[in-house]
């Protein structure tokens, strides 16, 4: 008997980023767009980072004949714009997005929250606000996946909210088949200031090709980026596949399964 092929179908993933371009690889799976920066109603991405993240997570590969397919091409996307065209944002807008998710999670079947961004706040009090925010989502049954940040490789360089002890924190490793490619060690490293071992898992994060707005690449529908931002949606996509097969799995069970099988 043929085994079912899981694509993450039906799983809603909230992506907090710079927005999303209505790329052909997303077909009709952008189920909602919420803009906390300029409050526009139509999906857009004036930076390109959010579209890249979404493509790694859920792109169908339609524009590349399947070559650049995302990890979970069947899940649907909840795009929340919390960063401006320079990739900057503030914690107030991020916290508003968290509350929006809690209010709309059932409507859009949101199971996963992907946060491919990290704060540069240096004070513990400023970081704690974001950490408490993601832990509230986690406690409400949402699987939160956050980037470790690109401030490594020195110890204690995990960005908030990735330094939360509860959520799944993703670092990146550099890999290239070509020997002439110079690789950099940028991934945030633990332990956290609370002596928690982080990141929880690592994934490819160097020279990742994914979707982009064509106006950012002179017409090309794909671009290449590196960093823990690219590693994070790979893991979120893997979790979407897992939850499509085991829909009753809790965030804690998901984290244990992910770590034990890595």
Short mmCIF file of C-alpha atoms in Angstrom, two decimals:
data_model
loop_
_atom_site.label_atom_id
_atom_site.label_comp_id
_atom_site.label_asym_id
_atom_site.label_seq_id
_atom_site.Cartn_x
_atom_site.Cartn_y
_atom_site.Cartn_z
CA UNK A 1 0.00 0.00 0.00
CA UNK A 2 1.33 3.44 -0.89
CA UNK A 3 2.08 5.66 2.08
CA UNK A 4 0.35 9.09 2.15
CA UNK A 5 2.47 12.05 1.16
CA UNK A 6 2.16 14.85 3.69
CA UNK A 7 2.36 18.42 2.47
CA UNK A 8 1.14 20.22 5.57
CA UNK A 9 -2.29 20.63 3.98
CA UNK A 10 -4.77 22.44 6.19
CA UNK A 11 -2.16 23.63 8.68
CA UNK A 12 -2.11 27.40 9.18
CA UNK A 13 1.28 29.04 9.74
CA UNK A 14 1.52 32.64 10.95
CA UNK A 15 4.64 34.38 9.62
CA UNK A 16 5.71 37.57 11.42
CA UNK A 17 7.97 39.42 9.02
CA UNK A 18 8.15 42.16 6.36
CA UNK A 19 4.97 41.04 4.62
CA UNK A 20 4.40 38.80 1.62
CA UNK A 21 4.31 39.18 -2.16
CA UNK A 22 1.53 37.30 -3.96
CA UNK A 23 3.99 34.95 -5.65
CA UNK A 24 2.80 32.25 -8.04
CA UNK A 25 4.32 29.66 -5.69
CA UNK A 26 1.74 30.55 -3.04
CA UNK A 27 -1.25 30.14 -5.43
CA UNK A 28 -4.35 30.77 -3.28
CA UNK A 29 -2.84 29.79 0.07
CA UNK A 30 -2.34 33.29 1.50
CA UNK A 31 -5.51 33.13 3.55
CA UNK A 32 -5.10 36.46 5.32
CA UNK A 33 -2.75 39.45 5.46
CA UNK A 34 -2.56 41.82 8.42
CA UNK A 35 -0.37 44.92 8.22
CA UNK A 36 0.72 46.39 11.56
CA UNK A 37 3.00 48.97 9.94
CA UNK A 38 1.01 50.92 7.33
CA UNK A 39 -2.32 49.08 7.74
CA UNK A 40 -2.76 48.26 4.06
CA UNK A 41 -5.29 45.60 3.14
CA UNK A 42 -3.65 44.00 0.08
CA UNK A 43 -0.60 41.72 0.61
CA UNK A 44 2.76 43.32 -0.19
CA UNK A 45 6.39 43.03 0.80
CA UNK A 46 8.52 46.14 0.42
CA UNK A 47 11.65 44.36 1.66
CA UNK A 48 11.53 40.80 0.34
CA UNK A 49 12.57 39.02 3.54
CA UNK A 50 9.08 37.82 4.44
CA UNK A 51 8.42 36.45 0.96
CA UNK A 52 11.69 34.52 1.08
CA UNK A 53 10.78 33.02 4.46
CA UNK A 54 7.30 32.07 3.22
CA UNK A 55 8.76 30.43 0.11
CA UNK A 56 11.17 28.29 2.12
CA UNK A 57 8.30 27.22 4.32
CA UNK A 58 5.48 26.74 1.85
CA UNK A 59 6.38 27.57 -1.75
CA UNK A 60 4.98 25.15 -4.34
CA UNK A 61 7.90 25.63 -6.74
CA UNK A 62 5.46 26.40 -9.57
CA UNK A 63 7.64 29.16 -11.05
CA UNK A 64 10.72 26.90 -11.08
CA UNK A 65 9.13 23.66 -12.32
CA UNK A 66 9.38 22.29 -8.79
CA UNK A 67 13.06 23.05 -8.29
CA UNK A 68 12.60 25.51 -5.42
CA UNK A 69 9.75 23.88 -3.56
CA UNK A 70 9.27 24.71 0.12
CA UNK A 71 9.20 22.27 3.02
CA UNK A 72 5.40 22.17 3.38
CA UNK A 73 3.83 23.24 0.06
CA UNK A 74 0.32 22.37 1.20
CA UNK A 75 -0.03 24.57 4.27
CA UNK A 76 -1.75 27.93 4.17
CA UNK A 77 -0.14 31.21 5.13
CA UNK A 78 -1.13 33.89 7.61
CA UNK A 79 1.15 36.82 6.77
CA UNK A 80 1.57 39.42 9.50
CA UNK A 81 3.66 42.45 8.58
CA UNK A 82 5.47 43.67 11.68
CA UNK A 83 8.66 44.98 10.00
CA UNK A 84 9.08 47.95 7.64
CA UNK A 85 10.89 48.10 4.31
CA UNK A 86 14.24 48.29 6.10
CA UNK A 87 13.48 45.20 8.18
CA UNK A 88 13.02 47.26 11.34
CA UNK A 89 10.14 47.10 13.78
CA UNK A 90 9.17 47.65 17.39
CA UNK A 91 8.00 45.36 20.12
CA UNK A 92 4.60 47.06 20.36
CA UNK A 93 3.63 45.96 16.84
CA UNK A 94 4.95 42.46 17.46
CA UNK A 95 2.88 42.19 20.64
CA UNK A 96 -0.20 43.38 18.72
CA UNK A 97 0.45 40.63 16.19
CA UNK A 98 0.62 38.09 19.02
CA UNK A 99 -2.78 39.20 20.30
CA UNK A 100 -4.18 39.08 16.75
CA UNK A 101 -3.02 35.47 16.46
CA UNK A 102 -4.73 34.49 19.70
CA UNK A 103 -7.97 36.11 18.53
CA UNK A 104 -7.91 34.51 15.07
CA UNK A 105 -6.18 31.16 15.59
CA UNK A 106 -9.34 29.07 15.27
CA UNK A 107 -10.66 31.00 12.28
CA UNK A 108 -7.52 30.28 10.24
CA UNK A 109 -6.46 27.03 11.97
CA UNK A 110 -3.17 28.60 13.05
CA UNK A 111 -0.98 25.89 14.57
CA UNK A 112 2.51 27.32 14.04
CA UNK A 113 4.02 30.79 14.52
CA UNK A 114 7.23 31.45 12.57
CA UNK A 115 9.39 34.33 13.84
CA UNK A 116 12.45 34.70 11.60
CA UNK A 117 13.49 37.90 13.33
CA UNK A 118 15.26 38.74 16.55
CA UNK A 119 15.58 41.82 18.69
CA UNK A 120 18.71 43.87 19.18
CA UNK A 121 17.46 45.04 22.58
CA UNK A 122 20.24 44.79 25.13
CA UNK A 123 18.30 45.17 28.38
CA UNK A 124 16.70 42.16 30.01
CA UNK A 125 13.45 44.03 30.62
CA UNK A 126 12.97 44.82 26.93
CA UNK A 127 13.73 41.24 25.94
CA UNK A 128 11.47 39.79 28.64
CA UNK A 129 8.40 41.47 27.12
CA UNK A 130 8.86 39.54 23.87
CA UNK A 131 9.76 36.32 25.68
CA UNK A 132 6.59 36.50 27.76
CA UNK A 133 4.62 37.16 24.57
CA UNK A 134 5.84 34.04 22.76
CA UNK A 135 5.46 31.92 25.88
CA UNK A 136 1.82 32.98 26.13
CA UNK A 137 1.29 31.74 22.56
CA UNK A 138 3.06 28.49 23.46
CA UNK A 139 0.95 27.98 26.58
CA UNK A 140 -2.18 28.50 24.48
CA UNK A 141 -1.20 25.54 22.30
CA UNK A 142 0.65 27.20 19.42
CA UNK A 143 4.03 25.87 18.27
CA UNK A 144 6.33 28.90 18.20
CA UNK A 145 9.50 28.64 16.11
CA UNK A 146 12.03 31.49 16.33
CA UNK A 147 15.43 32.26 14.85
CA UNK A 148 18.52 32.14 17.04
CA UNK A 149 19.74 35.36 15.39
CA UNK A 150 22.91 36.18 13.50
CA UNK A 151 25.01 37.64 16.31
CA UNK A 152 27.13 34.49 16.84
CA UNK A 153 29.18 32.48 17.13
CA UNK A 154 30.19 33.73 20.59
CA UNK A 155 28.34 32.31 23.63
CA UNK A 156 25.18 34.02 24.90
CA UNK A 157 24.29 35.52 21.51
CA UNK A 158 20.76 34.09 21.12
CA UNK A 159 18.37 36.87 20.13
CA UNK A 160 15.02 37.43 21.85
CA UNK A 161 12.48 35.90 21.67
CA UNK A 162 14.56 32.87 20.68
CA UNK A 163 16.08 32.88 24.16
CA UNK A 164 12.79 31.65 25.63
CA UNK A 165 13.20 28.31 27.37
CA UNK A 166 9.85 27.05 26.03
CA UNK A 167 9.73 27.74 22.32
CA UNK A 168 11.70 26.03 19.53
CA UNK A 169 14.83 28.04 18.68
CA UNK A 170 16.53 27.41 15.36
CA UNK A 171 20.18 28.00 14.54
CA UNK A 172 21.86 27.57 11.18
CA UNK A 173 24.83 25.65 9.93
CA UNK A 174 26.83 26.52 6.84
CA UNK A 175 27.20 24.00 4.08
CA UNK A 176 28.39 24.27 0.51
CA UNK A 177 29.47 21.68 -2.02
CA UNK A 178 31.78 24.19 -3.72
CA UNK A 179 35.15 24.60 -2.04
CA UNK A 180 35.51 28.17 -3.30
CA UNK A 181 32.53 29.42 -1.29
CA UNK A 182 33.58 31.23 1.87
CA UNK A 183 31.27 30.30 4.74
CA UNK A 184 30.58 32.40 7.79
CA UNK A 185 29.72 31.35 11.33
CA UNK A 186 26.99 33.80 12.24
CA UNK A 187 24.40 31.71 14.05
CA UNK A 188 23.52 32.77 17.59
CA UNK A 189 24.84 30.42 20.26
CA UNK A 190 23.89 29.59 23.82
CA UNK A 191 23.64 29.27 26.63
CA UNK A 192 21.11 32.02 27.28
CA UNK A 193 21.54 34.42 30.17
CA UNK A 194 19.25 32.07 32.09
CA UNK A 195 21.67 29.21 31.40
CA UNK A 196 19.29 27.45 28.99
CA UNK A 197 20.90 25.38 26.25
CA UNK A 198 20.06 26.88 22.87
CA UNK A 199 19.42 26.59 19.98
CA UNK A 200 17.17 23.53 20.11
CA UNK A 201 17.86 22.48 16.53
CA UNK A 202 19.85 23.69 13.53
CA UNK A 203 19.02 23.65 9.83
CA UNK A 204 20.64 24.80 6.56
CA UNK A 205 20.99 28.56 6.44
CA UNK A 206 23.60 29.39 3.82
CA UNK A 207 22.82 30.50 0.24
CA UNK A 208 19.17 29.43 0.36
CA UNK A 209 17.19 30.15 -2.82
CA UNK A 210 13.55 31.09 -2.35
CA UNK A 211 10.70 33.30 -3.55
CA UNK A 212 11.03 37.06 -3.83
CA UNK A 213 9.13 40.05 -5.20
CA UNK A 214 10.29 40.56 -8.82
CA UNK A 215 10.92 44.27 -8.29
CA UNK A 216 13.68 43.34 -5.82
CA UNK A 217 15.64 41.24 -8.34
CA UNK A 218 15.12 42.92 -11.73
CA UNK A 219 12.27 40.58 -12.60
CA UNK A 220 13.50 37.28 -11.18
CA UNK A 221 11.03 35.43 -8.97
CA UNK A 222 13.77 33.91 -6.80
CA UNK A 223 16.71 35.21 -4.80
CA UNK A 224 19.42 33.84 -2.51
CA UNK A 225 19.70 34.68 1.19
CA UNK A 226 21.60 33.40 4.23
CA UNK A 227 21.04 33.46 7.98
CA UNK A 228 19.02 31.88 10.75
CA UNK A 229 15.98 33.57 9.20
CA UNK A 230 16.26 31.03 6.39
CA UNK A 231 16.81 28.09 8.73
CA UNK A 232 13.71 28.81 10.80
CA UNK A 233 11.03 28.24 8.11
CA UNK A 234 12.66 24.92 7.17
CA UNK A 235 11.93 23.73 10.70
CA UNK A 236 8.46 25.32 10.71
CA UNK A 237 7.70 23.49 7.48
CA UNK A 238 8.86 20.19 8.96
CA UNK A 239 6.55 20.80 11.92
CA UNK A 240 3.64 21.52 9.57
CA UNK A 241 4.22 18.10 7.98
CA UNK A 242 4.34 16.50 11.43
CA UNK A 243 1.10 18.14 12.56
CA UNK A 244 -0.66 17.22 9.34
CA UNK A 245 -0.05 13.57 10.24
CA UNK A 246 -0.54 13.94 14.01
CA UNK A 247 -2.97 16.87 14.38
CA UNK A 248 -3.48 16.39 18.12
CA UNK A 249 0.20 16.72 18.99
CA UNK A 250 0.92 19.43 21.58
CA UNK A 251 3.72 22.00 21.34
CA UNK A 252 5.72 20.17 23.99
CA UNK A 253 5.29 16.82 22.24
CA UNK A 254 6.25 18.44 18.95
CA UNK A 255 9.44 19.87 20.42
CA UNK A 256 10.42 16.54 21.98
CA UNK A 257 9.76 14.66 18.72
CA UNK A 258 11.76 17.20 16.74
CA UNK A 259 14.78 17.14 19.05
CA UNK A 260 14.81 13.37 19.47
CA UNK A 261 14.75 12.77 15.72
CA UNK A 262 17.42 15.34 14.80
#
